[in-house]
Amino acid sequence: MASPEKAGRIAVVGSNMVDLITYIDRMPEPGETLEAPSFESGCGGKGANQAVAAAKLGSAVSMVTKVGDDLFGDNTIRNFSDHGIDTRHVAKVAGKSSGVAPIFVEESGENSILIVKGANADLLPADVDAAEETLREADLILMQLEIPLETIYHTVRRAAEWGVPTILNPAPATKELSVADLKSLGFLVPNESELSLLSGMPTGTEDEILAAARSLIEKGIGTIIVTLGARGARLVTADRFASIEPVRVTPVDTTGAGDAFIGSFAHFLAATGDTESALNRAARYAAYSVGRRGTQKSYASADEFEKFSKEAVG
């Protein structure tokens, strides 16, 4: 891990999407047409969002991903570069669209999302091997599930060989994810429903969350961090259980808040090596994003986060 004075090096093996965000009063019924108050578009995708959050805070971030050979792809590459993210391992796929994510945000700030993977489905183990020099020099490798599972498993295995810690956000959830193929994973960061799906156990109470998380640790995963939205998060290891308290804010748009949490956690963990401290700071970072519209544009820079943290403590 990097020292507190030095920005960490984070590699993201993951997805990118174009967010198509419609702000609505309510979802239409089947066959109904409604007028929506406003629309925005922007760069997104779980991998790209987490990469941008870490980069905005000052990490040196490298992205391993695929885009389509369309205008969305060009714009995504430009967006990575604008945030100082290394794009040497961002490749275009001929004949494929870029990934897109239509998002519907209600007045409460809650959102509903569809994703079309597009070129993300073409990110394969061979691309991980091609990026080996960059990946093995990272302090952390961060992954999500908007890319093929075989690529996730391969990355976890190779990272273990290189001695590089790994973080997996198992979203969007799928029953196809094999816990047995994640046995050398350092950190798994699911929400309640993802934890239940992976463990096959209920997660309705604190005791159930602990039991479900420990069942995965027994299968070889190092640490489980369960995200609980407005209830904060839970840190679970083989011999430890800690609550990460949320920072109370008035929600404006929850889109991308989970990615803000995970991307900033990766940054703080790589910089300090202190898991619980990194999680508490990530909770504040996610709270900042919830109070603003959009996805990546709602993420704080290091200076903005420092100011927000002082105000939250004060």
mmCIF file of C-alpha atoms in Angstrom:
data_model
loop_
_atom_site.group_PDB
_atom_site.id
_atom_site.type_symbol
_atom_site.label_atom_id
_atom_site.label_comp_id
_atom_site.label_asym_id
_atom_site.label_seq_id
_atom_site.Cartn_x
_atom_site.Cartn_y
_atom_site.Cartn_z
ATOM 1 C CA MET A 1 0.000 0.000 0.000
ATOM 2 C CA ALA A 2 1.094 3.563 -0.615
ATOM 3 C CA SER A 3 2.036 5.873 2.243
ATOM 4 C CA PRO A 4 -0.452 8.569 3.381
ATOM 5 C CA GLU A 5 1.660 11.202 1.617
ATOM 6 C CA LYS A 6 1.642 9.458 -1.743
ATOM 7 C CA ALA A 7 -1.302 8.872 -4.060
ATOM 8 C CA GLY A 8 -2.025 5.207 -4.640
ATOM 9 C CA ARG A 9 -1.924 3.444 -7.988
ATOM 10 C CA ILE A 10 -5.279 1.891 -8.843
ATOM 11 C CA ALA A 11 -6.065 -0.241 -11.885
ATOM 12 C CA VAL A 12 -9.696 -0.750 -12.851
ATOM 13 C CA VAL A 13 -10.599 -3.808 -14.902
ATOM 14 C CA GLY A 14 -14.176 -2.938 -15.652
ATOM 15 C CA SER A 15 -16.947 -1.338 -17.599
ATOM 16 C CA ASN A 16 -17.858 1.973 -19.101
ATOM 17 C CA MET A 17 -21.316 3.177 -20.087
ATOM 18 C CA VAL A 18 -23.015 6.272 -21.415
ATOM 19 C CA ASP A 19 -25.604 7.387 -18.852
ATOM 20 C CA LEU A 20 -28.892 8.587 -20.382
ATOM 21 C CA ILE A 21 -30.612 10.160 -17.366
ATOM 22 C CA THR A 22 -34.300 11.110 -17.375
ATOM 23 C CA TYR A 23 -35.698 12.891 -14.327
ATOM 24 C CA ILE A 24 -39.319 11.870 -13.766
ATOM 25 C CA ASP A 25 -42.246 12.554 -11.436
ATOM 26 C CA ARG A 26 -43.174 8.868 -11.555
ATOM 27 C CA MET A 27 -42.646 5.801 -13.745
ATOM 28 C CA PRO A 28 -45.278 5.428 -16.494
ATOM 29 C CA GLU A 29 -47.739 2.554 -16.407
ATOM 30 C CA PRO A 30 -47.628 -0.009 -19.279
ATOM 31 C CA GLY A 31 -48.860 1.708 -22.445
ATOM 32 C CA GLU A 32 -48.785 5.164 -20.821
ATOM 33 C CA THR A 33 -46.831 8.147 -22.123
ATOM 34 C CA LEU A 34 -45.691 10.805 -19.664
ATOM 35 C CA GLU A 35 -43.803 14.052 -20.060
ATOM 36 C CA ALA A 36 -40.584 14.120 -18.052
ATOM 37 C CA PRO A 37 -39.208 17.354 -16.548
ATOM 38 C CA SER A 38 -35.606 17.047 -17.770
ATOM 39 C CA PHE A 39 -32.906 14.896 -19.353
ATOM 40 C CA GLU A 40 -29.119 14.720 -19.087
ATOM 41 C CA SER A 41 -26.441 12.489 -20.533
ATOM 42 C CA GLY A 42 -22.955 11.745 -19.324
ATOM 43 C CA CYS A 43 -20.195 9.199 -19.028
ATOM 44 C CA GLY A 44 -20.865 6.354 -16.592
ATOM 45 C CA GLY A 45 -20.610 2.609 -16.078
ATOM 46 C CA LYS A 46 -19.588 1.082 -12.770
ATOM 47 C CA GLY A 47 -15.935 0.646 -13.707
ATOM 48 C CA ALA A 48 -15.568 4.118 -15.189
ATOM 49 C CA ASN A 49 -17.445 5.748 -12.301
ATOM 50 C CA GLN A 50 -15.216 4.124 -9.697
ATOM 51 C CA ALA A 51 -12.124 5.042 -11.694
ATOM 52 C CA VAL A 52 -13.190 8.694 -11.928
ATOM 53 C CA ALA A 53 -13.976 8.905 -8.200
ATOM 54 C CA ALA A 54 -10.501 7.624 -7.337
ATOM 55 C CA ALA A 55 -8.851 9.871 -9.923
ATOM 56 C CA LYS A 56 -10.688 12.985 -8.715
ATOM 57 C CA LEU A 57 -9.328 12.331 -5.240
ATOM 58 C CA GLY A 58 -5.779 12.087 -6.553
ATOM 59 C CA SER A 59 -5.064 8.418 -7.245
ATOM 60 C CA ALA A 60 -3.041 7.449 -10.307
ATOM 61 C CA VAL A 61 -5.670 5.393 -12.159
ATOM 62 C CA SER A 62 -5.318 3.058 -15.143
ATOM 63 C CA MET A 63 -8.391 1.738 -16.976
ATOM 64 C CA VAL A 64 -8.647 -1.639 -18.715
ATOM 65 C CA THR A 65 -11.880 -1.628 -20.734
ATOM 66 C CA LYS A 66 -13.471 -1.800 -24.195
ATOM 67 C CA VAL A 67 -15.582 0.801 -26.010
ATOM 68 C CA GLY A 68 -17.566 0.693 -29.236
ATOM 69 C CA ASP A 69 -16.462 2.209 -32.520
ATOM 70 C CA ASP A 70 -19.025 4.990 -32.223
ATOM 71 C CA LEU A 71 -19.232 8.581 -30.992
ATOM 72 C CA PHE A 72 -19.944 7.350 -27.482
ATOM 73 C CA GLY A 73 -16.652 5.444 -27.510
ATOM 74 C CA ASP A 74 -14.632 8.472 -28.579
ATOM 75 C CA ASN A 75 -16.296 10.584 -25.912
ATOM 76 C CA THR A 76 -15.621 7.967 -23.220
ATOM 77 C CA ILE A 77 -11.911 7.836 -24.042
ATOM 78 C CA ARG A 78 -11.783 11.639 -24.007
ATOM 79 C CA ASN A 79 -13.533 11.691 -20.623
ATOM 80 C CA PHE A 80 -10.986 9.288 -19.139
ATOM 81 C CA SER A 81 -8.152 11.461 -20.418
ATOM 82 C CA ASP A 82 -9.798 14.630 -19.086
ATOM 83 C CA HIS A 83 -9.769 13.053 -15.607
ATOM 84 C CA GLY A 84 -6.108 12.080 -15.899
ATOM 85 C CA ILE A 85 -6.836 8.361 -16.258
ATOM 86 C CA ASP A 86 -4.356 6.199 -18.190
ATOM 87 C CA THR A 87 -6.122 4.978 -21.379
ATOM 88 C CA ARG A 88 -3.365 2.799 -22.859
ATOM 89 C CA HIS A 89 -5.537 -0.269 -22.246
ATOM 90 C CA VAL A 90 -8.838 1.189 -23.472
ATOM 91 C CA ALA A 91 -9.576 -0.424 -26.848
ATOM 92 C CA LYS A 92 -12.279 0.005 -29.476
ATOM 93 C CA VAL A 93 -14.288 -3.002 -30.700
ATOM 94 C CA ALA A 94 -15.168 -2.865 -34.396
ATOM 95 C CA GLY A 95 -18.836 -3.275 -35.181
ATOM 96 C CA LYS A 96 -19.981 -2.976 -31.568
ATOM 97 C CA SER A 97 -21.848 -0.198 -29.811
ATOM 98 C CA SER A 98 -20.538 1.287 -26.616
ATOM 99 C CA GLY A 99 -22.356 0.348 -23.430
ATOM 100 C CA VAL A 100 -25.361 2.497 -22.529
ATOM 101 C CA ALA A 101 -27.393 2.903 -19.337
ATOM 102 C CA PRO A 102 -30.854 4.502 -19.495
ATOM 103 C CA ILE A 103 -31.539 5.824 -15.972
ATOM 104 C CA PHE A 104 -34.821 7.101 -14.523
ATOM 105 C CA VAL A 105 -34.596 9.306 -11.427
ATOM 106 C CA GLU A 106 -37.726 9.996 -9.339
ATOM 107 C CA GLU A 107 -38.398 13.090 -7.204
ATOM 108 C CA SER A 108 -37.224 11.224 -4.086
ATOM 109 C CA GLY A 109 -33.788 10.757 -5.671
ATOM 110 C CA GLU A 110 -34.288 7.002 -6.088
ATOM 111 C CA ASN A 111 -33.388 5.578 -9.489
ATOM 112 C CA SER A 112 -34.151 2.691 -11.847
ATOM 113 C CA ILE A 113 -31.481 1.622 -14.341
ATOM 114 C CA LEU A 114 -31.220 -0.542 -17.464
ATOM 115 C CA ILE A 115 -27.834 -1.471 -18.913
ATOM 116 C CA VAL A 116 -26.757 -2.574 -22.376
ATOM 117 C CA LYS A 117 -23.219 -3.968 -22.124
ATOM 118 C CA GLY A 118 -22.198 -3.408 -25.745
ATOM 119 C CA ALA A 119 -18.405 -3.546 -26.141
ATOM 120 C CA ASN A 120 -17.967 -4.287 -22.426
ATOM 121 C CA ALA A 121 -18.885 -7.903 -23.235
ATOM 122 C CA ASP A 122 -15.681 -8.115 -25.296
ATOM 123 C CA LEU A 123 -13.308 -7.435 -22.395
ATOM 124 C CA LEU A 124 -11.608 -10.833 -22.149
ATOM 125 C CA PRO A 125 -8.817 -12.546 -20.151
ATOM 126 C CA ALA A 126 -6.394 -11.868 -23.004
ATOM 127 C CA ASP A 127 -6.897 -8.130 -22.425
ATOM 128 C CA VAL A 128 -5.916 -8.598 -18.783
ATOM 129 C CA ASP A 129 -2.763 -10.431 -19.826
ATOM 130 C CA ALA A 130 -1.966 -7.668 -22.317
ATOM 131 C CA ALA A 131 -2.154 -5.134 -19.468
ATOM 132 C CA GLU A 132 0.004 -7.212 -17.093
ATOM 133 C CA GLU A 133 2.819 -4.687 -16.798
ATOM 134 C CA THR A 134 0.382 -1.999 -15.636
ATOM 135 C CA LEU A 135 -1.719 -4.276 -13.428
ATOM 136 C CA ARG A 136 1.117 -5.856 -11.498
ATOM 137 C CA GLU A 137 2.481 -2.422 -10.560
ATOM 138 C CA ALA A 138 -0.855 -1.331 -9.036
ATOM 139 C CA ASP A 139 -1.518 -0.995 -5.307
ATOM 140 C CA LEU A 140 -5.064 -2.274 -5.904
ATOM 141 C CA ILE A 141 -7.051 -3.801 -8.765
ATOM 142 C CA LEU A 142 -10.735 -2.879 -8.766
ATOM 143 C CA MET A 143 -13.440 -4.864 -10.628
ATOM 144 C CA GLN A 144 -17.226 -5.011 -11.186
ATOM 145 C CA LEU A 145 -19.688 -7.339 -12.974
ATOM 146 C CA GLU A 146 -20.596 -5.423 -16.139
ATOM 147 C CA ILE A 147 -17.885 -7.444 -17.935
ATOM 148 C CA PRO A 148 -17.582 -11.220 -18.568
ATOM 149 C CA LEU A 149 -17.223 -13.371 -15.451
ATOM 150 C CA GLU A 150 -14.310 -15.279 -16.958
ATOM 151 C CA THR A 151 -12.400 -11.989 -17.060
ATOM 152 C CA ILE A 152 -13.124 -11.383 -13.373
ATOM 153 C CA TYR A 153 -11.928 -14.858 -12.360
ATOM 154 C CA HIS A 154 -8.798 -14.541 -14.490
ATOM 155 C CA THR A 155 -7.960 -11.142 -13.012
ATOM 156 C CA VAL A 156 -8.371 -12.447 -9.444
ATOM 157 C CA ARG A 157 -6.059 -15.392 -10.170
ATOM 158 C CA ARG A 158 -3.390 -13.314 -11.905
ATOM 159 C CA ALA A 159 -3.488 -10.622 -9.210
ATOM 160 C CA ALA A 160 -2.896 -13.310 -6.575
ATOM 161 C CA GLU A 161 0.167 -14.446 -8.530
ATOM 162 C CA TRP A 162 1.441 -10.857 -8.644
ATOM 163 C CA GLY A 163 0.665 -10.169 -4.987
ATOM 164 C CA VAL A 164 -1.693 -7.287 -5.838
ATOM 165 C CA PRO A 165 -4.775 -6.829 -3.596
ATOM 166 C CA THR A 166 -8.151 -7.014 -5.352
ATOM 167 C CA ILE A 167 -11.597 -5.497 -4.776
ATOM 168 C CA LEU A 168 -14.748 -6.797 -6.465
ATOM 169 C CA ASN A 169 -18.088 -5.010 -6.464
ATOM 170 C CA PRO A 170 -20.470 -7.879 -7.473
ATOM 171 C CA ALA A 171 -22.955 -5.657 -9.284
ATOM 172 C CA PRO A 172 -25.151 -5.922 -11.160
ATOM 173 C CA ALA A 173 -25.986 -9.105 -9.231
ATOM 174 C CA THR A 174 -26.011 -12.475 -10.973
ATOM 175 C CA LYS A 175 -26.515 -16.034 -9.759
ATOM 176 C CA GLU A 176 -23.851 -17.111 -12.249
ATOM 177 C CA LEU A 177 -21.026 -15.613 -10.161
ATOM 178 C CA SER A 178 -18.960 -18.463 -8.680
ATOM 179 C CA VAL A 179 -17.659 -17.795 -5.176
ATOM 180 C CA ALA A 180 -15.280 -20.748 -5.601
ATOM 181 C CA ASP A 181 -13.497 -18.794 -8.335
ATOM 182 C CA LEU A 182 -13.018 -15.817 -6.013
ATOM 183 C CA LYS A 183 -11.171 -17.619 -3.228
ATOM 184 C CA SER A 184 -8.096 -15.378 -3.416
ATOM 185 C CA LEU A 185 -10.127 -12.144 -3.592
ATOM 186 C CA GLY A 186 -9.101 -9.511 -1.061
ATOM 187 C CA PHE A 187 -12.310 -7.488 -0.701
ATOM 188 C CA LEU A 188 -15.878 -8.246 -1.799
ATOM 189 C CA VAL A 189 -18.252 -5.249 -1.662
ATOM 190 C CA PRO A 190 -21.891 -6.384 -2.120
ATOM 191 C CA ASN A 191 -25.140 -4.774 -1.023
ATOM 192 C CA GLU A 192 -27.672 -6.766 1.029
ATOM 193 C CA SER A 193 -29.406 -8.413 -1.926
ATOM 194 C CA GLU A 194 -26.101 -9.279 -3.612
ATOM 195 C CA LEU A 195 -24.808 -10.780 -0.372
ATOM 196 C CA SER A 196 -27.968 -12.886 -0.046
ATOM 197 C CA LEU A 197 -27.701 -14.056 -3.648
ATOM 198 C CA LEU A 198 -24.038 -15.066 -3.320
ATOM 199 C CA SER A 199 -24.375 -16.741 0.075
ATOM 200 C CA GLY A 200 -27.820 -18.287 -0.409
ATOM 201 C CA MET A 201 -28.700 -16.934 3.045
ATOM 202 C CA PRO A 202 -31.097 -14.245 4.341
ATOM 203 C CA THR A 203 -29.731 -10.767 5.113
ATOM 204 C CA GLY A 204 -32.691 -9.084 6.795
ATOM 205 C CA THR A 205 -31.038 -8.536 10.192
ATOM 206 C CA GLU A 206 -27.593 -7.614 11.470
ATOM 207 C CA ASP A 207 -27.021 -11.188 12.668
ATOM 208 C CA GLU A 208 -28.057 -12.550 9.269
ATOM 209 C CA ILE A 209 -25.728 -10.144 7.463
ATOM 210 C CA LEU A 210 -22.857 -11.261 9.680
ATOM 211 C CA ALA A 211 -23.609 -14.963 9.154
ATOM 212 C CA ALA A 212 -23.948 -14.580 5.391
ATOM 213 C CA ALA A 213 -20.723 -12.593 5.127
ATOM 214 C CA ARG A 214 -18.785 -15.048 7.283
ATOM 215 C CA SER A 215 -20.020 -17.927 5.101
ATOM 216 C CA LEU A 216 -18.235 -16.307 2.145
ATOM 217 C CA ILE A 217 -15.092 -15.639 4.184
ATOM 218 C CA GLU A 218 -15.000 -19.343 5.023
ATOM 219 C CA LYS A 219 -14.814 -19.982 1.264
ATOM 220 C CA GLY A 220 -11.616 -17.947 0.928
ATOM 221 C CA ILE A 221 -12.610 -14.302 0.473
ATOM 222 C CA GLY A 222 -10.556 -12.030 2.721
ATOM 223 C CA THR A 223 -12.919 -9.217 3.734
ATOM 224 C CA ILE A 224 -16.598 -8.478 3.102
ATOM 225 C CA ILE A 225 -17.910 -4.918 3.055
ATOM 226 C CA VAL A 226 -21.722 -4.836 2.926
ATOM 227 C CA THR A 227 -23.183 -1.556 1.654
ATOM 228 C CA LEU A 228 -26.567 -0.653 3.146
ATOM 229 C CA GLY A 229 -27.426 2.663 1.489
ATOM 230 C CA ALA A 230 -28.792 5.154 4.029
ATOM 231 C CA ARG A 231 -27.840 2.725 6.842
ATOM 232 C CA GLY A 232 -24.135 2.938 6.075
ATOM 233 C CA ALA A 233 -22.015 -0.199 5.654
ATOM 234 C CA ARG A 234 -20.709 -3.197 7.594
ATOM 235 C CA LEU A 235 -17.121 -4.410 7.669
ATOM 236 C CA VAL A 236 -16.781 -8.163 8.204
ATOM 237 C CA THR A 237 -13.627 -10.260 8.529
ATOM 238 C CA ALA A 238 -13.055 -13.689 10.051
ATOM 239 C CA ASP A 239 -12.738 -12.142 13.534
ATOM 240 C CA ARG A 240 -14.172 -8.635 13.236
ATOM 241 C CA PHE A 241 -17.520 -6.894 12.673
ATOM 242 C CA ALA A 242 -17.746 -3.100 12.485
ATOM 243 C CA SER A 243 -20.499 -0.642 11.560
ATOM 244 C CA ILE A 244 -19.683 2.225 9.219
ATOM 245 C CA GLU A 245 -22.136 4.992 10.007
ATOM 246 C CA PRO A 246 -23.721 6.997 7.173
ATOM 247 C CA VAL A 247 -23.446 10.765 6.767
ATOM 248 C CA ARG A 248 -26.911 12.309 6.719
ATOM 249 C CA VAL A 249 -27.717 14.473 3.697
ATOM 250 C CA THR A 250 -30.882 15.390 1.813
ATOM 251 C CA PRO A 251 -30.848 13.114 -1.253
ATOM 252 C CA VAL A 252 -31.055 14.773 -4.647
ATOM 253 C CA ASP A 253 -29.908 11.932 -6.906
ATOM 254 C CA THR A 254 -28.599 8.551 -5.699
ATOM 255 C CA THR A 255 -27.319 7.555 -9.150
ATOM 256 C CA GLY A 256 -23.691 6.461 -8.887
ATOM 257 C CA ALA A 257 -23.505 6.849 -5.105
ATOM 258 C CA GLY A 258 -22.438 3.232 -4.653
ATOM 259 C CA ASP A 259 -19.673 3.731 -7.199
ATOM 260 C CA ALA A 260 -18.588 6.913 -5.414
ATOM 261 C CA PHE A 261 -18.321 4.889 -2.204
ATOM 262 C CA ILE A 262 -16.286 2.059 -3.745
ATOM 263 C CA GLY A 263 -14.029 4.222 -5.910
ATOM 264 C CA SER A 264 -13.209 6.524 -3.008
ATOM 265 C CA PHE A 265 -12.713 3.533 -0.688
ATOM 266 C CA ALA A 266 -10.127 2.173 -3.130
ATOM 267 C CA HIS A 267 -8.378 5.550 -3.152
ATOM 268 C CA PHE A 268 -8.279 5.916 0.639
ATOM 269 C CA LEU A 269 -7.275 2.272 1.160
ATOM 270 C CA ALA A 270 -4.430 2.481 -1.356
ATOM 271 C CA ALA A 271 -3.230 5.713 0.231
ATOM 272 C CA THR A 272 -3.325 4.612 3.880
ATOM 273 C CA GLY A 273 -3.789 0.838 4.194
ATOM 274 C CA ASP A 274 -6.381 1.469 6.962
ATOM 275 C CA THR A 275 -9.604 -0.305 5.971
ATOM 276 C CA GLU A 276 -11.977 1.128 8.592
ATOM 277 C CA SER A 277 -10.720 4.687 8.193
ATOM 278 C CA ALA A 278 -10.996 4.348 4.408
ATOM 279 C CA LEU A 279 -14.606 3.160 4.751
ATOM 280 C CA ASN A 280 -15.597 6.039 7.018
ATOM 281 C CA ARG A 281 -14.142 8.545 4.575
ATOM 282 C CA ALA A 282 -15.817 6.758 1.665
ATOM 283 C CA ALA A 283 -19.179 7.097 3.433
ATOM 284 C CA ARG A 284 -18.662 10.876 3.536
ATOM 285 C CA TYR A 285 -17.617 10.900 -0.107
ATOM 286 C CA ALA A 286 -20.765 9.024 -1.166
ATOM 287 C CA ALA A 287 -22.905 11.425 0.879
ATOM 288 C CA TYR A 288 -21.427 14.336 -1.068
ATOM 289 C CA SER A 289 -22.472 12.740 -4.376
ATOM 290 C CA VAL A 290 -26.033 11.984 -3.183
ATOM 291 C CA GLY A 291 -26.595 15.693 -2.597
ATOM 292 C CA ARG A 292 -25.891 16.536 -6.251
ATOM 293 C CA ARG A 293 -27.362 15.630 -9.620
ATOM 294 C CA GLY A 294 -25.671 13.310 -12.086
ATOM 295 C CA THR A 295 -23.103 10.576 -11.749
ATOM 296 C CA GLN A 296 -19.445 11.409 -12.303
ATOM 297 C CA LYS A 297 -20.102 15.140 -12.201
ATOM 298 C CA SER A 298 -21.470 14.725 -8.661
ATOM 299 C CA TYR A 299 -18.145 13.330 -7.405
ATOM 300 C CA ALA A 300 -15.955 15.597 -5.303
ATOM 301 C CA SER A 301 -12.405 16.589 -6.051
ATOM 302 C CA ALA A 302 -9.911 16.284 -3.197
ATOM 303 C CA ASP A 303 -10.404 19.955 -2.279
ATOM 304 C CA GLU A 304 -14.203 19.748 -2.456
ATOM 305 C CA PHE A 305 -14.183 16.633 -0.309
ATOM 306 C CA GLU A 306 -11.922 18.210 2.298
ATOM 307 C CA LYS A 307 -14.284 21.190 2.573
ATOM 308 C CA PHE A 308 -17.361 18.949 2.773
ATOM 309 C CA SER A 309 -15.734 16.769 5.434
ATOM 310 C CA LYS A 310 -14.985 19.798 7.616
ATOM 311 C CA GLU A 311 -18.594 20.973 7.280
ATOM 312 C CA ALA A 312 -19.958 17.491 8.052
ATOM 313 C CA VAL A 313 -17.822 17.192 11.182
ATOM 314 C CA GLY A 314 -18.619 20.752 12.218
#
